[in-house]
Tab-separated table of C-alpha atoms in Angstrom:
chain	number	residue	atom	x	y	z
Y	1	MET	CA	20.042	42.071	-18.851
Y	2	VAL	CA	18.570	39.707	-16.292
Y	3	SER	CA	16.956	40.818	-13.070
Y	4	ASP	CA	18.682	39.802	-9.877
Y	5	TYR	CA	15.951	38.047	-7.880
Y	6	ARG	CA	16.463	36.225	-4.630
Y	7	ILE	CA	15.599	32.560	-4.766
Y	8	HIS	CA	14.699	30.728	-1.592
Y	9	VAL	CA	15.383	27.014	-1.670
Y	10	ILE	CA	13.731	24.732	0.860
Y	11	ASP	CA	14.730	21.147	1.540
Y	12	VAL	CA	11.204	19.923	2.208
Y	13	ARG	CA	12.306	16.629	3.759
Y	14	ARG	CA	14.312	18.461	6.424
Y	15	PHE	CA	12.032	21.448	6.848
Y	16	ASN	CA	10.088	20.736	10.026
Y	17	ASP	CA	8.450	24.108	10.635
Y	18	THR	CA	5.700	23.861	8.044
Y	19	GLY	CA	3.394	25.760	10.403
Y	20	ALA	CA	4.900	28.933	8.926
Y	21	PHE	CA	2.828	28.269	5.804
Y	22	ARG	CA	-0.863	29.155	5.862
Y	23	THR	CA	-1.909	27.584	2.551
Y	24	ASP	CA	-2.086	24.114	1.012
Y	25	VAL	CA	1.697	24.291	0.706
Y	26	ARG	CA	1.991	23.331	4.371
Y	27	HIS	CA	0.026	20.114	3.826
Y	28	VAL	CA	1.858	19.281	0.604
Y	29	PHE	CA	5.216	19.773	2.367
Y	30	ASP	CA	4.087	17.650	5.329
Y	31	PHE	CA	2.973	14.886	2.971
Y	32	ILE	CA	6.279	15.000	1.090
Y	33	ARG	CA	8.246	14.997	4.348
Y	34	CYS	CA	6.419	11.869	5.538
Y	35	SER	CA	6.093	10.119	2.167
Y	36	GLU	CA	8.995	7.718	2.705
Y	37	ASP	CA	7.747	6.560	6.111
Y	38	LYS	CA	4.412	4.793	5.660
Y	39	HIS	CA	3.600	4.869	9.383
Y	40	ALA	CA	4.282	8.602	9.687
Y	41	LEU	CA	2.326	9.255	6.498
Y	42	TYR	CA	-0.666	7.240	7.658
Y	43	LYS	CA	-0.595	9.021	11.028
Y	44	LEU	CA	-0.416	12.423	9.305
Y	45	VAL	CA	-3.298	11.689	6.960
Y	46	GLU	CA	-5.467	10.204	9.710
Y	47	GLN	CA	-4.880	12.978	12.264
Y	48	ASP	CA	-5.080	16.083	10.078
Y	49	ASP	CA	-8.634	16.790	8.927
Y	50	TYR	CA	-7.302	18.704	5.917
Y	51	TYR	CA	-6.561	15.388	4.193
Y	52	LYS	CA	-10.213	14.365	4.530
Y	53	ASN	CA	-11.256	17.314	2.403
Y	54	MET	CA	-8.165	18.038	0.348
Y	55	GLU	CA	-8.015	20.573	-2.467
Y	56	GLY	CA	-7.842	18.902	-5.883
Y	57	ASP	CA	-4.659	20.709	-6.930
Y	58	ALA	CA	-2.854	19.764	-3.720
Y	59	PHE	CA	-4.046	16.172	-4.141
Y	60	ASP	CA	-2.574	16.154	-7.663
Y	61	VAL	CA	0.788	17.446	-6.399
Y	62	VAL	CA	1.149	14.871	-3.604
Y	63	SER	CA	-0.075	12.056	-5.859
Y	64	HIS	CA	2.455	12.940	-8.532
Y	65	TYR	CA	5.232	13.443	-5.999
Y	66	ALA	CA	4.500	10.086	-4.359
Y	67	ASN	CA	4.387	8.558	-7.857
Y	68	ALA	CA	1.050	7.053	-6.917
Y	69	ALA	CA	-0.840	6.578	-10.155
Y	70	GLU	CA	-3.476	4.704	-8.153
Y	71	LEU	CA	-4.304	7.867	-6.221
Y	72	LEU	CA	-4.706	9.793	-9.437
Y	73	GLU	CA	-7.049	7.104	-10.735
Y	74	VAL	CA	-9.348	7.393	-7.732
Y	75	LYS	CA	-9.463	11.187	-7.824
Y	76	ASP	CA	-12.626	11.311	-9.919
Y	77	TYR	CA	-14.290	8.672	-7.775
Y	78	TYR	CA	-13.626	10.409	-4.441
Y	79	GLY	CA	-13.790	14.009	-5.590
Y	80	LYS	CA	-16.653	16.175	-4.502
Y	81	GLU	CA	-16.875	19.846	-5.369
Y	82	GLY	CA	-13.149	19.955	-6.136
Y	83	LYS	CA	-12.227	18.285	-2.826
Y	84	ILE	CA	-10.819	14.799	-2.343
Y	85	ASP	CA	-10.798	12.591	0.748
Y	86	MET	CA	-7.159	11.437	0.781
Y	87	CYS	CA	-7.800	9.313	3.904
Y	88	LYS	CA	-10.506	7.271	2.222
Y	89	ALA	CA	-8.504	6.948	-0.986
Y	90	ILE	CA	-5.462	5.608	0.872
Y	91	ARG	CA	-7.550	3.271	3.052
Y	92	ASP	CA	-9.341	1.839	0.026
Y	93	LEU	CA	-6.072	1.388	-1.866
Y	94	MET	CA	-4.629	-0.452	1.125
Y	95	ASP	CA	-7.731	-2.651	1.322
Y	96	ASP	CA	-7.507	-3.390	-2.415
Y	97	SER	CA	-3.836	-4.246	-2.036
Y	98	ARG	CA	-4.552	-6.606	0.861
Y	99	ALA	CA	-7.371	-8.271	-1.093
Y	100	GLU	CA	-5.112	-8.739	-4.121
Y	101	GLY	CA	-2.410	-10.204	-1.867
Y	102	ARG	CA	-4.877	-12.615	-0.288
Y	103	ALA	CA	-6.154	-13.685	-3.714
Y	104	GLU	CA	-2.596	-14.268	-4.954
Y	105	GLY	CA	-1.780	-16.207	-1.791
Y	106	MET	CA	-4.855	-18.372	-2.167
Y	107	GLU	CA	-3.956	-19.080	-5.791
Y	108	GLU	CA	-0.389	-20.010	-4.840
Y	109	GLY	CA	-1.699	-22.259	-2.050
Y	110	ALA	CA	-4.105	-23.991	-4.422
Y	111	ASP	CA	-1.290	-24.546	-6.934
Y	112	ARG	CA	0.876	-26.021	-4.195
Y	113	ILE	CA	-1.882	-28.380	-3.015
Y	114	ASN	CA	-2.594	-29.428	-6.593
Y	115	GLN	CA	1.086	-30.258	-7.115
Y	116	LEU	CA	1.047	-32.406	-3.993
Y	117	ILE	CA	-2.149	-34.209	-5.028
Y	118	ILE	CA	-0.773	-34.941	-8.513
Y	119	LEU	CA	2.503	-36.214	-7.077
Y	120	LEU	CA	0.803	-38.425	-4.510
Y	121	SER	CA	-1.721	-39.776	-7.039
Y	122	GLU	CA	1.101	-40.656	-9.470
Y	123	GLN	CA	2.610	-42.700	-6.637
Y	124	GLY	CA	-0.742	-44.348	-5.876
Y	125	ARG	CA	-0.871	-42.817	-2.389
Y	126	MET	CA	-4.608	-42.115	-2.194
Y	127	ASP	CA	-4.723	-42.647	1.580
Y	128	ASP	CA	-2.111	-39.885	2.006
Y	129	ILE	CA	-4.213	-37.515	-0.134
Y	130	VAL	CA	-7.255	-38.090	2.087
Y	131	ARG	CA	-5.222	-37.833	5.306
Y	132	ALA	CA	-3.536	-34.609	4.091
Y	133	ALA	CA	-6.955	-33.109	3.374
Y	134	LYS	CA	-8.043	-33.848	6.961
Y	135	ASP	CA	-4.789	-33.196	8.853
Y	136	ARG	CA	-3.047	-29.845	8.214
Y	137	LYS	CA	0.165	-30.860	10.049
Y	138	TYR	CA	0.433	-34.016	7.962
Y	139	GLN	CA	-0.176	-31.943	4.833
Y	140	GLU	CA	2.661	-29.565	5.764
Y	141	ARG	CA	4.956	-32.533	6.419
Y	142	LEU	CA	4.144	-33.921	2.962
Y	143	PHE	CA	4.861	-30.504	1.410
Y	144	ARG	CA	8.307	-30.479	3.004
Y	145	GLU	CA	9.053	-34.103	2.142
Y	146	GLU	CA	7.563	-34.346	-1.347
Y	147	LEU	CA	7.695	-30.839	-2.782
Y	148	GLY	CA	10.730	-29.618	-0.878
Y	149	SER	CA	12.952	-32.061	-2.778
Y	150	ARG	CA	11.820	-30.724	-6.178
């Protein structure tokens, strides 16, 4: 025999009245509801002080749900007395991501310039190398003309 229990199913993404919950569940549901909209999520985390001092278990749930291994990695670093500052963790991850993007962009730019220099030097065009180093518009024109055809 199996007991006949009622089961309440909630579609968290469509459940807007999370104020009915008085525990961490409310904040977990809000995070899940906003997790696919980065602007709404950022606004939620910035405006609700709970996320600045989030319970460790709730942090684990939202990190797993968001499939954000990076958040789980920073848990030990930001945790204090079982609480985690989700705002700081997200801000720092965004900063790290921007820094990595800038570094990759700089590396790609350097590779592109090196290609142009090698090509121009093979053609004996030393004056163009010097002019391109001094004149950004001329450099861009050479990129289009010389590297665009390759």
